[in-house]
Amino acid sequence: VDVESVWRSVAEFYSQAQTLSVDIESVVHVSAPGVDNRMTTERTLAAGQPNRLLMRTDSGMSSVDLFSDGETLVTHLPMMNQYTEEEAPSSLSAVLENPMLMGPGSDTYYLYLLAEDHYATIMEGVTKAEYVGLSELQGTPVHHLKMSHEAVD
């Protein structure tokens, strides 16, 4: 199975969606001499075109939570006990322009599902992509891909 064909298939699927709801489990594994930490975060991502969005942390550490009703975007930073309100972006893709939310090492990488050009956005900065094989996730067969990024694995 070709990694590019799997990603292009995913990108095509999400580009056609008018609404999206995803339960996400993100595991960050930090390994170095004398260090072996795993941090798990569970989130809910729900979105509707053109600019409605909910990104909520259900468990684990949260760097940011978002809510947009299409008119106002609320950004909540739990670690700093702060939130901001601003005019909602005109599109879901515009959310990706916020430097607090995206970038190498960000734990909000799944927001790339909201990009206008899903494939190009997902592959930006990827130095290596490999097909690991079929895995099972909650009883459903899924393609397991491993991506290496210029800043993070």
mmCIF file with all atom_site columns, C-alpha atoms in Angstrom:
data_model
loop_
_atom_site.group_PDB
_atom_site.id
_atom_site.type_symbol
_atom_site.label_atom_id
_atom_site.label_alt_id
_atom_site.label_comp_id
_atom_site.label_asym_id
_atom_site.label_entity_id
_atom_site.label_seq_id
_atom_site.pdbx_PDB_ins_code
_atom_site.Cartn_x
_atom_site.Cartn_y
_atom_site.Cartn_z
_atom_site.occupancy
_atom_site.B_iso_or_equiv
_atom_site.pdbx_formal_charge
_atom_site.auth_seq_id
_atom_site.auth_comp_id
_atom_site.auth_asym_id
_atom_site.auth_atom_id
_atom_site.pdbx_PDB_model_num
ATOM 1   C CA . VAL A 1 1   ? 0.000   0.000  0.000  1.00 0.00 ? 1   VAL A CA 1
ATOM 2   C CA . ASP A 1 2   ? 1.314   3.402  -0.988 1.00 0.00 ? 2   ASP A CA 1
ATOM 3   C CA . VAL A 1 3   ? 1.406   6.123  1.730  1.00 0.00 ? 3   VAL A CA 1
ATOM 4   C CA . GLU A 1 4   ? 0.567   8.855  -0.769 1.00 0.00 ? 4   GLU A CA 1
ATOM 5   C CA . SER A 1 5   ? -2.562  7.051  -1.998 1.00 0.00 ? 5   SER A CA 1
ATOM 6   C CA . VAL A 1 6   ? -3.773  6.530  1.596  1.00 0.00 ? 6   VAL A CA 1
ATOM 7   C CA . TRP A 1 7   ? -3.228  10.221 2.495  1.00 0.00 ? 7   TRP A CA 1
ATOM 8   C CA . ARG A 1 8   ? -4.811  11.412 -0.752 1.00 0.00 ? 8   ARG A CA 1
ATOM 9   C CA . SER A 1 9   ? -7.839  9.220  -0.044 1.00 0.00 ? 9   SER A CA 1
ATOM 10  C CA . VAL A 1 10  ? -8.129  10.711 3.468  1.00 0.00 ? 10  VAL A CA 1
ATOM 11  C CA . ALA A 1 11  ? -7.716  14.233 2.085  1.00 0.00 ? 11  ALA A CA 1
ATOM 12  C CA . GLU A 1 12  ? -10.406 13.669 -0.552 1.00 0.00 ? 12  GLU A CA 1
ATOM 13  C CA . PHE A 1 13  ? -12.818 12.300 2.047  1.00 0.00 ? 13  PHE A CA 1
ATOM 14  C CA . TYR A 1 14  ? -12.414 15.286 4.392  1.00 0.00 ? 14  TYR A CA 1
ATOM 15  C CA . SER A 1 15  ? -12.470 17.863 1.581  1.00 0.00 ? 15  SER A CA 1
ATOM 16  C CA . GLN A 1 16  ? -16.013 16.740 0.700  1.00 0.00 ? 16  GLN A CA 1
ATOM 17  C CA . ALA A 1 17  ? -17.329 16.937 4.279  1.00 0.00 ? 17  ALA A CA 1
ATOM 18  C CA . GLN A 1 18  ? -19.677 19.760 5.254  1.00 0.00 ? 18  GLN A CA 1
ATOM 19  C CA . THR A 1 19  ? -19.535 18.642 8.893  1.00 0.00 ? 19  THR A CA 1
ATOM 20  C CA . LEU A 1 20  ? -16.959 16.689 10.824 1.00 0.00 ? 20  LEU A CA 1
ATOM 21  C CA . SER A 1 21  ? -16.903 15.047 14.244 1.00 0.00 ? 21  SER A CA 1
ATOM 22  C CA . VAL A 1 22  ? -13.810 13.222 15.454 1.00 0.00 ? 22  VAL A CA 1
ATOM 23  C CA . ASP A 1 23  ? -12.792 11.729 18.798 1.00 0.00 ? 23  ASP A CA 1
ATOM 24  C CA . ILE A 1 24  ? -9.018  12.023 19.116 1.00 0.00 ? 24  ILE A CA 1
ATOM 25  C CA . GLU A 1 25  ? -6.516  10.277 21.340 1.00 0.00 ? 25  GLU A CA 1
ATOM 26  C CA . SER A 1 26  ? -3.070  11.819 21.119 1.00 0.00 ? 26  SER A CA 1
ATOM 27  C CA . VAL A 1 27  ? -0.075  10.154 22.751 1.00 0.00 ? 27  VAL A CA 1
ATOM 28  C CA . VAL A 1 28  ? 3.175   12.090 23.055 1.00 0.00 ? 28  VAL A CA 1
ATOM 29  C CA . HIS A 1 29  ? 6.122   9.853  23.858 1.00 0.00 ? 29  HIS A CA 1
ATOM 30  C CA . VAL A 1 30  ? 9.311   11.547 25.043 1.00 0.00 ? 30  VAL A CA 1
ATOM 31  C CA . SER A 1 31  ? 12.288  9.219  25.162 1.00 0.00 ? 31  SER A CA 1
ATOM 32  C CA . ALA A 1 32  ? 15.867  10.148 25.998 1.00 0.00 ? 32  ALA A CA 1
ATOM 33  C CA . PRO A 1 33  ? 18.556  8.743  28.254 1.00 0.00 ? 33  PRO A CA 1
ATOM 34  C CA . GLY A 1 34  ? 16.941  8.505  31.694 1.00 0.00 ? 34  GLY A CA 1
ATOM 35  C CA . VAL A 1 35  ? 13.577  9.761  30.420 1.00 0.00 ? 35  VAL A CA 1
ATOM 36  C CA . ASP A 1 36  ? 10.590  7.739  29.214 1.00 0.00 ? 36  ASP A CA 1
ATOM 37  C CA . ASN A 1 37  ? 7.351   9.737  29.434 1.00 0.00 ? 37  ASN A CA 1
ATOM 38  C CA . ARG A 1 38  ? 3.991   9.150  27.767 1.00 0.00 ? 38  ARG A CA 1
ATOM 39  C CA . MET A 1 39  ? 1.295   11.811 27.895 1.00 0.00 ? 39  MET A CA 1
ATOM 40  C CA . THR A 1 40  ? -2.176  10.963 26.605 1.00 0.00 ? 40  THR A CA 1
ATOM 41  C CA . THR A 1 41  ? -4.779  13.567 25.712 1.00 0.00 ? 41  THR A CA 1
ATOM 42  C CA . GLU A 1 42  ? -8.332  12.852 24.557 1.00 0.00 ? 42  GLU A CA 1
ATOM 43  C CA . ARG A 1 43  ? -10.185 15.520 22.597 1.00 0.00 ? 43  ARG A CA 1
ATOM 44  C CA . THR A 1 44  ? -13.365 16.070 20.660 1.00 0.00 ? 44  THR A CA 1
ATOM 45  C CA . LEU A 1 45  ? -13.214 17.955 17.373 1.00 0.00 ? 45  LEU A CA 1
ATOM 46  C CA . ALA A 1 46  ? -16.460 19.004 15.681 1.00 0.00 ? 46  ALA A CA 1
ATOM 47  C CA . ALA A 1 47  ? -16.655 21.392 12.761 1.00 0.00 ? 47  ALA A CA 1
ATOM 48  C CA . GLY A 1 48  ? -19.143 22.689 10.235 1.00 0.00 ? 48  GLY A CA 1
ATOM 49  C CA . GLN A 1 49  ? -18.520 24.687 7.087  1.00 0.00 ? 49  GLN A CA 1
ATOM 50  C CA . PRO A 1 50  ? -17.832 27.497 6.683  1.00 0.00 ? 50  PRO A CA 1
ATOM 51  C CA . ASN A 1 51  ? -16.536 28.408 10.174 1.00 0.00 ? 51  ASN A CA 1
ATOM 52  C CA . ARG A 1 52  ? -18.200 26.610 13.095 1.00 0.00 ? 52  ARG A CA 1
ATOM 53  C CA . LEU A 1 53  ? -15.770 24.761 15.346 1.00 0.00 ? 53  LEU A CA 1
ATOM 54  C CA . LEU A 1 54  ? -15.443 23.005 18.688 1.00 0.00 ? 54  LEU A CA 1
ATOM 55  C CA . MET A 1 55  ? -12.140 21.587 19.887 1.00 0.00 ? 55  MET A CA 1
ATOM 56  C CA . ARG A 1 56  ? -12.514 20.425 23.486 1.00 0.00 ? 56  ARG A CA 1
ATOM 57  C CA . THR A 1 57  ? -10.107 18.545 25.734 1.00 0.00 ? 57  THR A CA 1
ATOM 58  C CA . ASP A 1 58  ? -11.907 15.646 27.404 1.00 0.00 ? 58  ASP A CA 1
ATOM 59  C CA . SER A 1 59  ? -8.974  14.306 29.443 1.00 0.00 ? 59  SER A CA 1
ATOM 60  C CA . GLY A 1 60  ? -5.255  14.878 29.815 1.00 0.00 ? 60  GLY A CA 1
ATOM 61  C CA . MET A 1 61  ? -3.289  18.070 29.417 1.00 0.00 ? 61  MET A CA 1
ATOM 62  C CA . SER A 1 62  ? -4.689  20.712 27.131 1.00 0.00 ? 62  SER A CA 1
ATOM 63  C CA . SER A 1 63  ? -2.682  23.359 25.366 1.00 0.00 ? 63  SER A CA 1
ATOM 64  C CA . VAL A 1 64  ? -5.758  25.000 23.850 1.00 0.00 ? 64  VAL A CA 1
ATOM 65  C CA . ASP A 1 65  ? -9.530  24.600 23.469 1.00 0.00 ? 65  ASP A CA 1
ATOM 66  C CA . LEU A 1 66  ? -11.510 26.418 20.763 1.00 0.00 ? 66  LEU A CA 1
ATOM 67  C CA . PHE A 1 67  ? -15.128 27.320 20.084 1.00 0.00 ? 67  PHE A CA 1
ATOM 68  C CA . SER A 1 68  ? -16.541 29.237 17.128 1.00 0.00 ? 68  SER A CA 1
ATOM 69  C CA . ASP A 1 69  ? -20.261 29.785 16.568 1.00 0.00 ? 69  ASP A CA 1
ATOM 70  C CA . GLY A 1 70  ? -19.489 31.333 13.186 1.00 0.00 ? 70  GLY A CA 1
ATOM 71  C CA . GLU A 1 71  ? -19.432 34.868 14.581 1.00 0.00 ? 71  GLU A CA 1
ATOM 72  C CA . THR A 1 72  ? -17.056 34.709 17.574 1.00 0.00 ? 72  THR A CA 1
ATOM 73  C CA . LEU A 1 73  ? -13.982 32.549 18.124 1.00 0.00 ? 73  LEU A CA 1
ATOM 74  C CA . VAL A 1 74  ? -13.204 31.764 21.770 1.00 0.00 ? 74  VAL A CA 1
ATOM 75  C CA . THR A 1 75  ? -9.705  30.468 22.504 1.00 0.00 ? 75  THR A CA 1
ATOM 76  C CA . HIS A 1 76  ? -9.143  28.934 25.949 1.00 0.00 ? 76  HIS A CA 1
ATOM 77  C CA . LEU A 1 77  ? -5.622  28.344 27.283 1.00 0.00 ? 77  LEU A CA 1
ATOM 78  C CA . PRO A 1 78  ? -6.161  26.103 30.345 1.00 0.00 ? 78  PRO A CA 1
ATOM 79  C CA . MET A 1 79  ? -2.513  26.074 31.427 1.00 0.00 ? 79  MET A CA 1
ATOM 80  C CA . MET A 1 80  ? -2.566  29.865 31.677 1.00 0.00 ? 80  MET A CA 1
ATOM 81  C CA . ASN A 1 81  ? -6.185  30.047 32.897 1.00 0.00 ? 81  ASN A CA 1
ATOM 82  C CA . GLN A 1 82  ? -6.922  32.551 30.105 1.00 0.00 ? 82  GLN A CA 1
ATOM 83  C CA . TYR A 1 83  ? -9.308  32.908 27.238 1.00 0.00 ? 83  TYR A CA 1
ATOM 84  C CA . THR A 1 84  ? -9.727  35.352 24.367 1.00 0.00 ? 84  THR A CA 1
ATOM 85  C CA . GLU A 1 85  ? -12.663 36.277 22.157 1.00 0.00 ? 85  GLU A CA 1
ATOM 86  C CA . GLU A 1 86  ? -12.264 37.569 18.630 1.00 0.00 ? 86  GLU A CA 1
ATOM 87  C CA . GLU A 1 87  ? -14.133 37.653 15.368 1.00 0.00 ? 87  GLU A CA 1
ATOM 88  C CA . ALA A 1 88  ? -14.483 34.154 13.952 1.00 0.00 ? 88  ALA A CA 1
ATOM 89  C CA . PRO A 1 89  ? -12.297 33.396 10.939 1.00 0.00 ? 89  PRO A CA 1
ATOM 90  C CA . SER A 1 90  ? -14.094 33.373 7.604  1.00 0.00 ? 90  SER A CA 1
ATOM 91  C CA . SER A 1 91  ? -13.248 29.698 7.041  1.00 0.00 ? 91  SER A CA 1
ATOM 92  C CA . LEU A 1 92  ? -12.113 26.679 9.001  1.00 0.00 ? 92  LEU A CA 1
ATOM 93  C CA . SER A 1 93  ? -8.893  26.703 7.012  1.00 0.00 ? 93  SER A CA 1
ATOM 94  C CA . ALA A 1 94  ? -8.122  30.180 8.390  1.00 0.00 ? 94  ALA A CA 1
ATOM 95  C CA . VAL A 1 95  ? -7.877  28.662 11.886 1.00 0.00 ? 95  VAL A CA 1
ATOM 96  C CA . LEU A 1 96  ? -4.608  27.075 10.723 1.00 0.00 ? 96  LEU A CA 1
ATOM 97  C CA . GLU A 1 97  ? -3.036  30.529 10.378 1.00 0.00 ? 97  GLU A CA 1
ATOM 98  C CA . ASN A 1 98  ? -2.962  30.966 14.166 1.00 0.00 ? 98  ASN A CA 1
ATOM 99  C CA . PRO A 1 99  ? 0.676   30.319 15.204 1.00 0.00 ? 99  PRO A CA 1
ATOM 100 C CA . MET A 1 100 ? -0.437  29.276 18.718 1.00 0.00 ? 100 MET A CA 1
ATOM 101 C CA . LEU A 1 101 ? -2.358  26.332 17.297 1.00 0.00 ? 101 LEU A CA 1
ATOM 102 C CA . MET A 1 102 ? -0.138  24.904 14.632 1.00 0.00 ? 102 MET A CA 1
ATOM 103 C CA . GLY A 1 103 ? 3.461   24.143 13.874 1.00 0.00 ? 103 GLY A CA 1
ATOM 104 C CA . PRO A 1 104 ? 6.000   21.384 14.429 1.00 0.00 ? 104 PRO A CA 1
ATOM 105 C CA . GLY A 1 105 ? 5.459   19.613 17.717 1.00 0.00 ? 105 GLY A CA 1
ATOM 106 C CA . SER A 1 106 ? 1.967   21.021 18.162 1.00 0.00 ? 106 SER A CA 1
ATOM 107 C CA . ASP A 1 107 ? -0.538  18.670 19.757 1.00 0.00 ? 107 ASP A CA 1
ATOM 108 C CA . THR A 1 108 ? -3.273  20.089 17.537 1.00 0.00 ? 108 THR A CA 1
ATOM 109 C CA . TYR A 1 109 ? -1.967  18.594 14.282 1.00 0.00 ? 109 TYR A CA 1
ATOM 110 C CA . TYR A 1 110 ? -5.370  17.036 13.551 1.00 0.00 ? 110 TYR A CA 1
ATOM 111 C CA . LEU A 1 111 ? -6.667  20.529 12.754 1.00 0.00 ? 111 LEU A CA 1
ATOM 112 C CA . TYR A 1 112 ? -4.963  19.913 9.395  1.00 0.00 ? 112 TYR A CA 1
ATOM 113 C CA . LEU A 1 113 ? -8.179  18.043 8.577  1.00 0.00 ? 113 LEU A CA 1
ATOM 114 C CA . LEU A 1 114 ? -9.746  21.496 8.218  1.00 0.00 ? 114 LEU A CA 1
ATOM 115 C CA . ALA A 1 115 ? -7.275  22.736 5.588  1.00 0.00 ? 115 ALA A CA 1
ATOM 116 C CA . GLU A 1 116 ? -8.419  23.592 2.092  1.00 0.00 ? 116 GLU A CA 1
ATOM 117 C CA . ASP A 1 117 ? -5.596  21.553 0.547  1.00 0.00 ? 117 ASP A CA 1
ATOM 118 C CA . HIS A 1 118 ? -5.500  18.674 3.026  1.00 0.00 ? 118 HIS A CA 1
ATOM 119 C CA . TYR A 1 119 ? -2.750  16.656 1.371  1.00 0.00 ? 119 TYR A CA 1
ATOM 120 C CA . ALA A 1 120 ? -0.298  19.536 0.900  1.00 0.00 ? 120 ALA A CA 1
ATOM 121 C CA . THR A 1 121 ? -0.922  20.786 4.450  1.00 0.00 ? 121 THR A CA 1
ATOM 122 C CA . ILE A 1 122 ? -0.443  17.347 6.000  1.00 0.00 ? 122 ILE A CA 1
ATOM 123 C CA . MET A 1 123 ? 2.737   16.642 4.012  1.00 0.00 ? 123 MET A CA 1
ATOM 124 C CA . GLU A 1 124 ? 4.392   20.036 4.578  1.00 0.00 ? 124 GLU A CA 1
ATOM 125 C CA . GLY A 1 125 ? 7.714   19.434 6.335  1.00 0.00 ? 125 GLY A CA 1
ATOM 126 C CA . VAL A 1 126 ? 7.400   15.630 6.204  1.00 0.00 ? 126 VAL A CA 1
ATOM 127 C CA . THR A 1 127 ? 10.818  14.076 5.604  1.00 0.00 ? 127 THR A CA 1
ATOM 128 C CA . LYS A 1 128 ? 9.779   10.427 5.643  1.00 0.00 ? 128 LYS A CA 1
ATOM 129 C CA . ALA A 1 129 ? 6.481   8.584  5.350  1.00 0.00 ? 129 ALA A CA 1
ATOM 130 C CA . GLU A 1 130 ? 6.045   4.847  5.624  1.00 0.00 ? 130 GLU A CA 1
ATOM 131 C CA . TYR A 1 131 ? 3.170   2.407  5.587  1.00 0.00 ? 131 TYR A CA 1
ATOM 132 C CA . VAL A 1 132 ? 3.313   0.289  8.760  1.00 0.00 ? 132 VAL A CA 1
ATOM 133 C CA . GLY A 1 133 ? 0.365   -1.953 7.866  1.00 0.00 ? 133 GLY A CA 1
ATOM 134 C CA . LEU A 1 134 ? -3.210  -2.589 8.862  1.00 0.00 ? 134 LEU A CA 1
ATOM 135 C CA . SER A 1 135 ? -4.035  -2.138 12.535 1.00 0.00 ? 135 SER A CA 1
ATOM 136 C CA . GLU A 1 136 ? -7.259  -2.405 14.462 1.00 0.00 ? 136 GLU A CA 1
ATOM 137 C CA . LEU A 1 137 ? -8.743  0.586  16.272 1.00 0.00 ? 137 LEU A CA 1
ATOM 138 C CA . GLN A 1 138 ? -11.825 -0.060 18.382 1.00 0.00 ? 138 GLN A CA 1
ATOM 139 C CA . GLY A 1 139 ? -12.636 -3.096 16.257 1.00 0.00 ? 139 GLY A CA 1
ATOM 140 C CA . THR A 1 140 ? -12.201 -1.303 12.930 1.00 0.00 ? 140 THR A CA 1
ATOM 141 C CA . PRO A 1 141 ? -9.329  -2.025 10.524 1.00 0.00 ? 141 PRO A CA 1
ATOM 142 C CA . VAL A 1 142 ? -7.284  1.135  9.852  1.00 0.00 ? 142 VAL A CA 1
ATOM 143 C CA . HIS A 1 143 ? -4.177  1.969  7.849  1.00 0.00 ? 143 HIS A CA 1
ATOM 144 C CA . HIS A 1 144 ? -1.236  2.681  10.160 1.00 0.00 ? 144 HIS A CA 1
ATOM 145 C CA . LEU A 1 145 ? 1.163   5.296  8.782  1.00 0.00 ? 145 LEU A CA 1
ATOM 146 C CA . LYS A 1 146 ? 4.370   6.596  10.364 1.00 0.00 ? 146 LYS A CA 1
ATOM 147 C CA . MET A 1 147 ? 5.403   10.113 9.517  1.00 0.00 ? 147 MET A CA 1
ATOM 148 C CA . SER A 1 148 ? 8.673   11.879 10.310 1.00 0.00 ? 148 SER A CA 1
ATOM 149 C CA . HIS A 1 149 ? 8.729   15.661 10.246 1.00 0.00 ? 149 HIS A CA 1
ATOM 150 C CA . GLU A 1 150 ? 11.748  17.903 9.964  1.00 0.00 ? 150 GLU A CA 1
ATOM 151 C CA . ALA A 1 151 ? 11.103  19.057 13.560 1.00 0.00 ? 151 ALA A CA 1
ATOM 152 C CA . VAL A 1 152 ? 9.441   16.037 15.197 1.00 0.00 ? 152 VAL A CA 1
ATOM 153 C CA . ASP A 1 153 ? 8.752   12.299 14.732 1.00 0.00 ? 153 ASP A CA 1
#
